[in-house]
CSV table of C-alpha atoms and ligand atoms in Angstrom, one decimal:
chain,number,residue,atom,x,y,z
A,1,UNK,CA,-3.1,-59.5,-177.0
A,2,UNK,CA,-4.1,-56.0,-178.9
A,3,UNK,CA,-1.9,-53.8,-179.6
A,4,UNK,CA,-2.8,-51.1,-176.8
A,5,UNK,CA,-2.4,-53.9,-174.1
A,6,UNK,CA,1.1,-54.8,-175.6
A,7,UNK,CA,2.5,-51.3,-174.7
A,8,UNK,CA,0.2,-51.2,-170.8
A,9,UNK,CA,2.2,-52.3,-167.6
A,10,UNK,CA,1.8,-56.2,-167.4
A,11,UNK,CA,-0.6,-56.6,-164.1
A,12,UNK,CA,1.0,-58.1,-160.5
A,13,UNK,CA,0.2,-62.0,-161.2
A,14,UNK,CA,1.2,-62.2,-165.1
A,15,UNK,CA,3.9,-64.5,-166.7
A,16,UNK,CA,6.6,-63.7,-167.9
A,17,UNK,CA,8.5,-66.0,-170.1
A,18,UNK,CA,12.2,-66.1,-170.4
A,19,UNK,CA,14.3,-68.0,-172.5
A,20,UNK,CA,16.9,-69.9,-171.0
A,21,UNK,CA,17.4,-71.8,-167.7
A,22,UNK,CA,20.8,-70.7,-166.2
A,23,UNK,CA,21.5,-68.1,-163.2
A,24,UNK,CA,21.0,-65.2,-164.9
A,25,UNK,CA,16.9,-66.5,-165.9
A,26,UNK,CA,17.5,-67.9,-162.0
A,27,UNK,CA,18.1,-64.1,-160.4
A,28,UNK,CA,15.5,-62.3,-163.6
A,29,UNK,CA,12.8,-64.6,-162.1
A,30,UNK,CA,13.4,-63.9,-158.5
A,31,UNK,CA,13.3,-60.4,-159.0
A,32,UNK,CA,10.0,-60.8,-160.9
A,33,UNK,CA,8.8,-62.6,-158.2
A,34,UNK,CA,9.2,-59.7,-155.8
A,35,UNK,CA,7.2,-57.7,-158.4
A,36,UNK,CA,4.5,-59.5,-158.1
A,37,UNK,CA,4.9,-61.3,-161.5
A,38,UNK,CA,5.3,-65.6,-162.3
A,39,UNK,CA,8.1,-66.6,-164.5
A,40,UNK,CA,7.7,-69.6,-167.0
A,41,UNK,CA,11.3,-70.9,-168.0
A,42,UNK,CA,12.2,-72.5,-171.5
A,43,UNK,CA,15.5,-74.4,-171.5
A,44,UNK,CA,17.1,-77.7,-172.4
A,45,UNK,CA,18.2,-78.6,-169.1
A,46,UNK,CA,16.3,-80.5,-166.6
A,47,UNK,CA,16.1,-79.3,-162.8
A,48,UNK,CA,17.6,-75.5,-163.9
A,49,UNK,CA,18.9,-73.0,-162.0
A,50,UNK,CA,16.2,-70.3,-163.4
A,51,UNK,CA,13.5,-73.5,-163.4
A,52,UNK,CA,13.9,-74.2,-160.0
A,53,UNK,CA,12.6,-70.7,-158.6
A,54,UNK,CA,9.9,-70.4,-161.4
A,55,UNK,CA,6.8,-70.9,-161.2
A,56,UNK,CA,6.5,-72.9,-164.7
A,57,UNK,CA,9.2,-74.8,-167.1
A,58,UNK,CA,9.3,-75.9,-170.8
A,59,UNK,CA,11.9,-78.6,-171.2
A,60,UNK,CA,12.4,-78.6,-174.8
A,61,UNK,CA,14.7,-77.3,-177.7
A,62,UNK,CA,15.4,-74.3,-178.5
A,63,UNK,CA,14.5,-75.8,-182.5
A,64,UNK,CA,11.3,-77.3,-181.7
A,65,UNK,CA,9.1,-75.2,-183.0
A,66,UNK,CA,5.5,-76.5,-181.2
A,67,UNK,CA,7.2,-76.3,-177.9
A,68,UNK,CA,8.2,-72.6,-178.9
A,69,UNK,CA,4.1,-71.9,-179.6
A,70,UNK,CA,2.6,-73.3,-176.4
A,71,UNK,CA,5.6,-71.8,-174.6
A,72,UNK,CA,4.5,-68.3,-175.8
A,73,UNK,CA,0.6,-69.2,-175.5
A,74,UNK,CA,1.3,-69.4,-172.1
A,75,UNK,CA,3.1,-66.5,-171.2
A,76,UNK,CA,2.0,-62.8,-171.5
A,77,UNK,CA,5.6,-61.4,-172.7
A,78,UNK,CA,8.9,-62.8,-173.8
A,79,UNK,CA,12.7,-61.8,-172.4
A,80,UNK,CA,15.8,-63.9,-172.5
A,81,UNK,CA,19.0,-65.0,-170.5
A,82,UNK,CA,20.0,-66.7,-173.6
A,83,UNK,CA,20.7,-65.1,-176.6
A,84,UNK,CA,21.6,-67.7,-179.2
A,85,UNK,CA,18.0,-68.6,-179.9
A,86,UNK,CA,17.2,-69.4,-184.1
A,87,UNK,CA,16.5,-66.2,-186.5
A,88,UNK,CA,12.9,-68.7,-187.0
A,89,UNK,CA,12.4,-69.2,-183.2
A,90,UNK,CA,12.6,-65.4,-183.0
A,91,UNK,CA,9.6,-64.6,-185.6
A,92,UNK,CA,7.2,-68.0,-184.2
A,93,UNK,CA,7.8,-66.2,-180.7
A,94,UNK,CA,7.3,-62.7,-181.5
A,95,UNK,CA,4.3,-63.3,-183.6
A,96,UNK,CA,2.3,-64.7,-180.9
A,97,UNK,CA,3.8,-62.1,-178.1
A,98,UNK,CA,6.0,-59.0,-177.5
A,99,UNK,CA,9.5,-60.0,-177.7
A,100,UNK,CA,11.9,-58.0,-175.3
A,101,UNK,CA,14.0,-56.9,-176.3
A,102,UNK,CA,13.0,-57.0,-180.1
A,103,UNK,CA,14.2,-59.8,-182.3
A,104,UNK,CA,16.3,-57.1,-183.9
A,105,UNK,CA,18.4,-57.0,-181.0
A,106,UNK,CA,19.4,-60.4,-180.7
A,107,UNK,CA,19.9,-60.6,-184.1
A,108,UNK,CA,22.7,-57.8,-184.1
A,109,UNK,CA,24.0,-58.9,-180.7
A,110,UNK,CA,24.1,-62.8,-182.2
A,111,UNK,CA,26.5,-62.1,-184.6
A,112,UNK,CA,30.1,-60.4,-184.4
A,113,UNK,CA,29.9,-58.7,-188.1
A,114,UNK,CA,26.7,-57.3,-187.4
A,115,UNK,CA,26.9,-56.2,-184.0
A,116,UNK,CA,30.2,-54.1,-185.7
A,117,UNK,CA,28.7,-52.9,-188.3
A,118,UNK,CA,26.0,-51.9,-186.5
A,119,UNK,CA,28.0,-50.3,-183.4
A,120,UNK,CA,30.4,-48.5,-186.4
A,121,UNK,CA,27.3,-47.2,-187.6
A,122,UNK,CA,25.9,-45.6,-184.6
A,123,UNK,CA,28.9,-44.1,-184.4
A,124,UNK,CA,30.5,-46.1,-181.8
A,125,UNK,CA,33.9,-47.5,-182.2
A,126,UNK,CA,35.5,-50.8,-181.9
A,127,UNK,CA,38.8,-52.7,-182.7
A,128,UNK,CA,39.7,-52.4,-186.2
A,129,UNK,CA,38.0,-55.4,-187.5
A,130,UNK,CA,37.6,-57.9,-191.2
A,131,UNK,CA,34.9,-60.3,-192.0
A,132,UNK,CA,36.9,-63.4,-192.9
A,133,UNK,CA,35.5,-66.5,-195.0
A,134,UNK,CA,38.4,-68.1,-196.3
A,135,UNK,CA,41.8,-68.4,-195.6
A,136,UNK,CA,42.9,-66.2,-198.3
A,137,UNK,CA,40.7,-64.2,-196.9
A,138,UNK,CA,42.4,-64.0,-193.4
A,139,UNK,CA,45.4,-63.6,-195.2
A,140,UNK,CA,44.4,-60.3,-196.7
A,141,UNK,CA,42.9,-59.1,-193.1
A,142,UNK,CA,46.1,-59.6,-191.4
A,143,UNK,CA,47.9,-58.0,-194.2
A,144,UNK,CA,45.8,-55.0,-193.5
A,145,UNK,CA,44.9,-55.4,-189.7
A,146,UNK,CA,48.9,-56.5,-188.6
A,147,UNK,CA,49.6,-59.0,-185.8
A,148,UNK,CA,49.0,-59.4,-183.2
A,149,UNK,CA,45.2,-59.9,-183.9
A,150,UNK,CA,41.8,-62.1,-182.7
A,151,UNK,CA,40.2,-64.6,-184.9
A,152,UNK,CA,37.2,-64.7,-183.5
A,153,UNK,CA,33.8,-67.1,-184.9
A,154,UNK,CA,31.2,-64.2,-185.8
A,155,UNK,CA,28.5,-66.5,-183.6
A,156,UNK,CA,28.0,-68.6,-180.6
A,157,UNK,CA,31.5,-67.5,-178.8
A,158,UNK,CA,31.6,-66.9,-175.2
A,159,UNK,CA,34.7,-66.5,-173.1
A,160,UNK,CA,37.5,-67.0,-175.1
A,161,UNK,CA,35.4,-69.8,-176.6
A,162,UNK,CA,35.6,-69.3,-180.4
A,163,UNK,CA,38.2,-67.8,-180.6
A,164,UNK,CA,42.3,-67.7,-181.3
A,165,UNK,CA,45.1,-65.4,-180.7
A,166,UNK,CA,47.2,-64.8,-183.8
A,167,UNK,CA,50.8,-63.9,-183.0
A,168,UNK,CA,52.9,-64.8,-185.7
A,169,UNK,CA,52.2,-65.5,-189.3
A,170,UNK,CA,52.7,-69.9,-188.2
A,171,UNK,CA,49.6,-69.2,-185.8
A,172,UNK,CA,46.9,-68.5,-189.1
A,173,UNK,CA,46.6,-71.8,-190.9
A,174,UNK,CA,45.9,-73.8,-187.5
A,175,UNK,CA,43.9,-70.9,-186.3
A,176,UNK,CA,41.5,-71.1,-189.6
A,177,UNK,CA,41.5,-75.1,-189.4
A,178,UNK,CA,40.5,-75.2,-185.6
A,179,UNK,CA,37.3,-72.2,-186.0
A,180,UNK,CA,36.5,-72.6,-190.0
A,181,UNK,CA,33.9,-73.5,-191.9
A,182,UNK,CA,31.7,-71.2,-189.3
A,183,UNK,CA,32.1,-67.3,-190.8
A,184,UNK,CA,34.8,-65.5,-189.2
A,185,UNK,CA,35.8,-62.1,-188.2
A,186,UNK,CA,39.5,-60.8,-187.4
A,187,UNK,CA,39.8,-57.9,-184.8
A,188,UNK,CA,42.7,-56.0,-184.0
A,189,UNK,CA,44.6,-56.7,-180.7
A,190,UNK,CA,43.5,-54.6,-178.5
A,191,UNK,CA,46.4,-53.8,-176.3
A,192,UNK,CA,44.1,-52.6,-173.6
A,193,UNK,CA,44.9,-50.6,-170.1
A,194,UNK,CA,41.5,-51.9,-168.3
A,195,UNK,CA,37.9,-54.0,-169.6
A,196,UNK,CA,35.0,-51.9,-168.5
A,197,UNK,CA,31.4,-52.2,-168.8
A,198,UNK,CA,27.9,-50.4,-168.2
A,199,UNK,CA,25.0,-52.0,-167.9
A,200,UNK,CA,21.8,-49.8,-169.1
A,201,UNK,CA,17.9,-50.4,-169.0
A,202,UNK,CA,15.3,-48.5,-171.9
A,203,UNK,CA,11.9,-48.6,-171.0
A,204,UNK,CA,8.7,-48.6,-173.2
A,205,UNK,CA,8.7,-45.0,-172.8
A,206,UNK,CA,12.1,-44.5,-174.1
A,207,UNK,CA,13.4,-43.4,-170.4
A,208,UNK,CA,17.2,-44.9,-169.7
A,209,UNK,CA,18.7,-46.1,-166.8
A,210,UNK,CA,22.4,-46.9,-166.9
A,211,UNK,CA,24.1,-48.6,-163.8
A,212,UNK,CA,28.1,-47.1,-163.0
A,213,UNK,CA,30.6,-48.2,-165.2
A,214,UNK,CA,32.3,-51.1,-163.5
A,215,UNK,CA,35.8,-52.7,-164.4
A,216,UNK,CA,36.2,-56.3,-164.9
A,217,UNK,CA,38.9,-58.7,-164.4
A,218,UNK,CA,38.7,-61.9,-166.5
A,219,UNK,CA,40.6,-65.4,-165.4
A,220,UNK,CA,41.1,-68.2,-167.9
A,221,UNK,CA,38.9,-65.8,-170.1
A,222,UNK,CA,36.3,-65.9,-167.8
A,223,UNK,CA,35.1,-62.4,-165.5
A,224,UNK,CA,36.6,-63.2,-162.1
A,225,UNK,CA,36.5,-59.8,-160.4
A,226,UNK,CA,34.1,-57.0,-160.8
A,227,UNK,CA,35.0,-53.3,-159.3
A,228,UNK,CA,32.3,-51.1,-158.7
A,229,UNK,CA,32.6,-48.2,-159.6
A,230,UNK,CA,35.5,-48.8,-161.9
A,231,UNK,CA,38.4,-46.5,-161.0
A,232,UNK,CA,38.4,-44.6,-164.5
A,233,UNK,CA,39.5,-40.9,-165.0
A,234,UNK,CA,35.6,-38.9,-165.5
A,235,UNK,CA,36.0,-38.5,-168.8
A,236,UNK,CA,36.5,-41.7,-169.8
A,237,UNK,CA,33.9,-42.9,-167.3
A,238,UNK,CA,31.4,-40.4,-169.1
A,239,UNK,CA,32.7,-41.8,-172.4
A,240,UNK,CA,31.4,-45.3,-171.3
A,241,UNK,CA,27.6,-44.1,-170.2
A,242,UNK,CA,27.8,-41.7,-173.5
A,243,UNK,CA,28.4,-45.1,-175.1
A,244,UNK,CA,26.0,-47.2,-173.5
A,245,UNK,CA,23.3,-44.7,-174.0
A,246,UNK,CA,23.9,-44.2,-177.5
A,247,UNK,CA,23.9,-47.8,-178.2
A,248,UNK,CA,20.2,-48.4,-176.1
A,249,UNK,CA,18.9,-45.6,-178.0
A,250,UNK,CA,20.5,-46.4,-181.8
A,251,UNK,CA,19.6,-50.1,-181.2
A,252,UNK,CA,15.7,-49.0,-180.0
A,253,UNK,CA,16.0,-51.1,-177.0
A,254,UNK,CA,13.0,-52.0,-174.6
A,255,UNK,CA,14.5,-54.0,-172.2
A,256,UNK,CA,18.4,-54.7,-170.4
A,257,UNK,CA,21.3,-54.6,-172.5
A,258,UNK,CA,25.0,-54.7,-171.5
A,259,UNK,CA,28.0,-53.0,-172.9
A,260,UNK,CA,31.5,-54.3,-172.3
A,261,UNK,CA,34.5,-52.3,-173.4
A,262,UNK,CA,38.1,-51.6,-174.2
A,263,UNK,CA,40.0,-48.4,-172.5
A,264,UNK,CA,43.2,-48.6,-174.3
A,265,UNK,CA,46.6,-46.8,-173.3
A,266,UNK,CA,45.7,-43.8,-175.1
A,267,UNK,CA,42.4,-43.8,-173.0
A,268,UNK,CA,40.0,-44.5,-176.2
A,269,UNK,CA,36.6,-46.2,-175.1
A,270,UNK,CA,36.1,-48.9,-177.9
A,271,UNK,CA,33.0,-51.6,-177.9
A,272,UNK,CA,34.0,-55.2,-177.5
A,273,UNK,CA,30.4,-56.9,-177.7
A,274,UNK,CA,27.1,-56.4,-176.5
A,275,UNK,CA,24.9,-58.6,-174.9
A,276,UNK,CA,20.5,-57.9,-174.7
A,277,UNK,CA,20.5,-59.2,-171.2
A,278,UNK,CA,21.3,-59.1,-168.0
A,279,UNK,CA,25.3,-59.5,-167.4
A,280,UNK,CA,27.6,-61.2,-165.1
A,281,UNK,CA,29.7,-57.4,-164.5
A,282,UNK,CA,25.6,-56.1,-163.5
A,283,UNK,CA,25.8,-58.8,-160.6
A,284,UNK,CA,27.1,-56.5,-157.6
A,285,UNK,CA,23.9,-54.5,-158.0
A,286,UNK,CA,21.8,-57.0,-156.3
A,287,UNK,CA,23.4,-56.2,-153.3
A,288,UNK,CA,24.8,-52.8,-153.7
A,289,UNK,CA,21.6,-51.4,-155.0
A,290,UNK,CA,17.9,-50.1,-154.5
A,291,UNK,CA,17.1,-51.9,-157.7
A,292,UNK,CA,19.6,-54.6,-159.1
A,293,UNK,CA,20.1,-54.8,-162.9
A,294,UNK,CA,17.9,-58.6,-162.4
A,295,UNK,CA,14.6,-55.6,-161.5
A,296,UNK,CA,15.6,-53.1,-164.2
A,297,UNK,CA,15.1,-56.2,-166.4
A,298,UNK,CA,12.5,-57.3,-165.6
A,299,UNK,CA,10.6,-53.8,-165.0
A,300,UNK,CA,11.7,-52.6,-168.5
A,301,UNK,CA,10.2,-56.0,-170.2
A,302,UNK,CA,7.2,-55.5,-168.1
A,303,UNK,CA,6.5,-52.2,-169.4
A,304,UNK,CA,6.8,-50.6,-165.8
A,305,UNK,CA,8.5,-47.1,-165.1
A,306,UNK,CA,12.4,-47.6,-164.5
A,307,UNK,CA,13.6,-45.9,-161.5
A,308,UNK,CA,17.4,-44.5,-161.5
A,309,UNK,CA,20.0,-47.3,-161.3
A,310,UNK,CA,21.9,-45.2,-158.6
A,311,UNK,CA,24.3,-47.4,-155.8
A,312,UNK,CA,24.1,-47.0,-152.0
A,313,UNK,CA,27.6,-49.0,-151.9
A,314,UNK,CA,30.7,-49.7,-153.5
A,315,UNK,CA,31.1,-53.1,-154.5
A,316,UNK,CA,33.7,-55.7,-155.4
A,317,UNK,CA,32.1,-59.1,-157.1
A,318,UNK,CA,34.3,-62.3,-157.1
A,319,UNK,CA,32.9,-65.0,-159.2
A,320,UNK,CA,32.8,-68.2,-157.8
A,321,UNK,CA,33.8,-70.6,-160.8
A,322,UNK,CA,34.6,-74.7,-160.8
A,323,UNK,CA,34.6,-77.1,-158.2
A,324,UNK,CA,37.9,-75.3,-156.2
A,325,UNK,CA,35.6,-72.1,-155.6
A,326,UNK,CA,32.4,-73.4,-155.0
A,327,UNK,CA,34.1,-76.3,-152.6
A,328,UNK,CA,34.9,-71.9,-150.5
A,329,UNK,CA,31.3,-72.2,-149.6
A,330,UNK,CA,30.8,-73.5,-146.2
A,331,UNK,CA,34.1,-70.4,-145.5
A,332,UNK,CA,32.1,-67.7,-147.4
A,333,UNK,CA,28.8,-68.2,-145.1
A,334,UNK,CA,30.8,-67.5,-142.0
A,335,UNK,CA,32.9,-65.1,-143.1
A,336,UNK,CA,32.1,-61.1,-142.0
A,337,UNK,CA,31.2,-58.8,-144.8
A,338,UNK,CA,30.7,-61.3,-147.3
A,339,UNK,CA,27.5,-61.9,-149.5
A,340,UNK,CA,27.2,-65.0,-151.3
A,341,UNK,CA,25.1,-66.3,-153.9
A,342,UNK,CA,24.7,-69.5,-155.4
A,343,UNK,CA,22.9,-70.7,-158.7
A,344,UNK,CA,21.6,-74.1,-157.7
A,345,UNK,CA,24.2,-76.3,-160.5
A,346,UNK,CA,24.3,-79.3,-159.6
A,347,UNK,CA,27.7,-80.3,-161.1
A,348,UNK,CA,31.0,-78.2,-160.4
A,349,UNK,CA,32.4,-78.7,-164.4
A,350,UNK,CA,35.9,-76.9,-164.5
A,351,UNK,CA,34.8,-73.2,-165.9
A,352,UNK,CA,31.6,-73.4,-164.7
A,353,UNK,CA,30.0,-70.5,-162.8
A,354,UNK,CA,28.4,-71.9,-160.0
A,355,UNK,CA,27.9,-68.8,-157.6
A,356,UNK,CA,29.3,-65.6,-156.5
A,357,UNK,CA,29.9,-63.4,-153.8
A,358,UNK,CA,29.7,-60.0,-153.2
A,359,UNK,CA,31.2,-57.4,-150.4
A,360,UNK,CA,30.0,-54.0,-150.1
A,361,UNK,CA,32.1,-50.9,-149.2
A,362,UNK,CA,30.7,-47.3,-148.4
A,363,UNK,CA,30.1,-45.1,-151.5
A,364,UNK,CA,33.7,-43.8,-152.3
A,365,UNK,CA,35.6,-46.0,-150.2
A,366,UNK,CA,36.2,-48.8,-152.4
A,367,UNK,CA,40.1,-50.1,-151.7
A,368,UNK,CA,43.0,-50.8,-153.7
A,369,UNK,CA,43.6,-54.8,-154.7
A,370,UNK,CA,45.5,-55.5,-151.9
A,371,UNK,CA,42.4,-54.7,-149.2
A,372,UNK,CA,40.4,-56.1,-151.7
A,373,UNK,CA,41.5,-59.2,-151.7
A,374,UNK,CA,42.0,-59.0,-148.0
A,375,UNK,CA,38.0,-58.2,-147.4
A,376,UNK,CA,37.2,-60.8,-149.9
A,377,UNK,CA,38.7,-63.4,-147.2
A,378,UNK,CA,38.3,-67.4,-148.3
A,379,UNK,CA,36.8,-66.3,-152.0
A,380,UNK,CA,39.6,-63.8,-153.1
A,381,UNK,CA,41.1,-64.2,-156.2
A,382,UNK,CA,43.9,-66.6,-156.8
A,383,UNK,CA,46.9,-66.2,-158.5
B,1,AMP,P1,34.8,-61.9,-176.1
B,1,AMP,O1,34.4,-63.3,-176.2
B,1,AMP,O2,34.8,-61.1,-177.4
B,1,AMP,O3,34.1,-61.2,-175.0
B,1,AMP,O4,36.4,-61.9,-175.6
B,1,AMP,C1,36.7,-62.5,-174.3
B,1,AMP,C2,37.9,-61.8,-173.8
B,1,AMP,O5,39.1,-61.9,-174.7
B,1,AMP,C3,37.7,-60.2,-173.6
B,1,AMP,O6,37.1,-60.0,-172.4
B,1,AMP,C4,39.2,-59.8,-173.7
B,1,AMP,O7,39.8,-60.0,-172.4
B,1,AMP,C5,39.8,-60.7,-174.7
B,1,AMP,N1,39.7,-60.1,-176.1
B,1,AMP,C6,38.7,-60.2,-176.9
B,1,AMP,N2,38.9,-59.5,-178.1
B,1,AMP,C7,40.1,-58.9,-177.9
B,1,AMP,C8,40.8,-58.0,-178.7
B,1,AMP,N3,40.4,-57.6,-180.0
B,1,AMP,N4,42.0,-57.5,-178.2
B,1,AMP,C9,42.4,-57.9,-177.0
B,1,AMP,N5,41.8,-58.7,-176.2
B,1,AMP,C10,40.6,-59.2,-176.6
């Protein structure tokens, strides 16, 4: 492809390759497909969620490098649902096709030190933080972090995976023997009053569109509950887009990226981690939406013009996760109000996200917990 056609609108009919097969490569390549464009998946897994709605599949590693080349031969650009793709994979890939967003972006958002750095840099803030590589190493971070504090493996983590809660001074040596050798970063405890997050879309042209900051209840470390909009005070709500903004712009994003964040007591925004993709809080727009986050995707890696990410609802999303809450399903599809969604997983592990449901509430009417959970019917939360 020349360089002009690399920047021109990808044409109705052209492939779009994505890497990795799960539900967030499943919902990308259905809203492709209302644009007019094919999607070619490239996973591990056999039969995935994204595969099954795609017109093409490459079943192959993400380490085998010839499968990587006649992956990207056959696709006219390159996006992700998964991130944790090889620094190598990266370069064979985006020397044979545009990569969006760039390698650079995955590369920051792989890896806890430099996604901090970075963010600290762009003058974003997050939790006090250390690189730690030893044990005496994580004894000199807690000296000058304190306890409590998150021990947290600088790659591959994903919720609460990777990661270990230091209370007291006995919790450090089991803490470094369960997550070393890998490189390891210590954050400080973030005694938070709410998670928040914004999910924003750059196009080629360097226009943003950022979806309303939405809060985000997590389960077993996993989201559970998504509230949209979040109920912030404005200023901290503009905080949050000032943040996501700055970070799409600082990181030179073309493409989806997600921001998920801290408001602590004192009302301070701070940056837990960003993810170059579409996110699991970004769900509800599907639904509650002109264009969902899944379109804003896929428009931005297509090189088409972004239109605003404005709501015509409120919305609460409820994550359907494990056997118990996908076993809700035959309830959710009779139930009034309730919009469900499932990914096509064949097996119901415990943890696994296997669906989720969304109800809709007029613009500025979105309840308190109690009705919430009352609207939600047979999928509200538990517990
Ligand atoms: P992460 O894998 O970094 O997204 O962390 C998963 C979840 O753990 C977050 O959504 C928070 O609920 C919690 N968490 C992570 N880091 C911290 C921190 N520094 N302070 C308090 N809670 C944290």
């Amino acid at each position: 492809m020349n360089p002009a056609a690399a920047h021109s609108p990808l044409p109705p009919g052209a492939t779009i390759g994505l890497v990795g097969g799960g539900q967030l490569g499943r919902m990308s390549a259905l809203a492709a497909a209302r644009l007019g464009y094919r999607c070619h998946i490239l996973t591990r897994e056999q039969d995935s969620p994204a595969a099954q709605v795609s017109a093409a599949v490459t079943v192959a590693d993400y380490g085998d490098q010839a499968a990587l080349a006649a992956f990207a031969e056959a696709v006219d650009v390159i996006s992700f649902e998964f991130e944790n793709i090889s620094a190598e994979g990266l370069d064979l890939l985006a020397a044979l096709r545009p990569v969006r967003p760039a390698p650079v972006v995955l590369r920051i958002s792989q890896d806890r030190v430099a996604e901090k750095s970075f963010l600290n840099q762009a003058g974003v803030a997050t939790a006090p933080w250390v690189a730690v590589d030893s044990e005496a190493d994580l004894h000199a971070a807690v000296a000058r972090l304190g306890l409590p504090a998150v021990l947290k493996t600088t790659r591959e983590g994903y919720d609460g995976k990777g990661q270990a809660m230091l209370r007291r001074p006995e919790d450090l040596a089991p803490a470094f023997a369960a997550l070393s050798p890998r490189p390891l970063v210590l954050e400080g405890f973030v005694d938070f009053a709410a998670e928040i997050s914004v999910v924003v879309a750059r196009g080629i042209d360097g226009a943003i569109a950022a979806f309303d900051t939405v809060q985000n209840h997590h389960r077993d470390h996993i989201l559970d509950l998504t509230l949209a909009p979040a109920p912030i005070a404005p200023d901290i709500d503009a905080a949050a887009q000032a943040i996501a903004r700055r970070v799409a712009e600082a990181i030179g994003l073309v493409g989806l990226l997600a921001v998920e964040m801290f408001i602590t007591a004192q009302g301070e925004v701070l940056v837990n981690e960003i993810a170059p993709r579409p996110h699991n809080s970004g769900h509800w727009t599907i639904d509650a939406c002109p264009e969902s986050q899944f379109d804003l995707h896929i428009r931005s890696v297509a090189g088409l013009t972004l239109p605003p990410a404005t709501r015509h609802s409120d919305a609460v999303m409820k994550n359907l996760v494990g056997p118990e809450e996908v076993a809700l399903w035959p309830q959710i599809l009779t139930a009034p109000g309730l919009i469900g969604h499932l990914y096509g997983k064949h097996e119901a592990r415990a943890g696994r996200k296997m669906g989720h449901v969304t109800r809709l509430f007029p613009r500025g009417a979105l309840p308190g917990p109690r009705a919430i959970a009352e609207a939600l019917g047979p999928a509200a939360p538990r517990g």
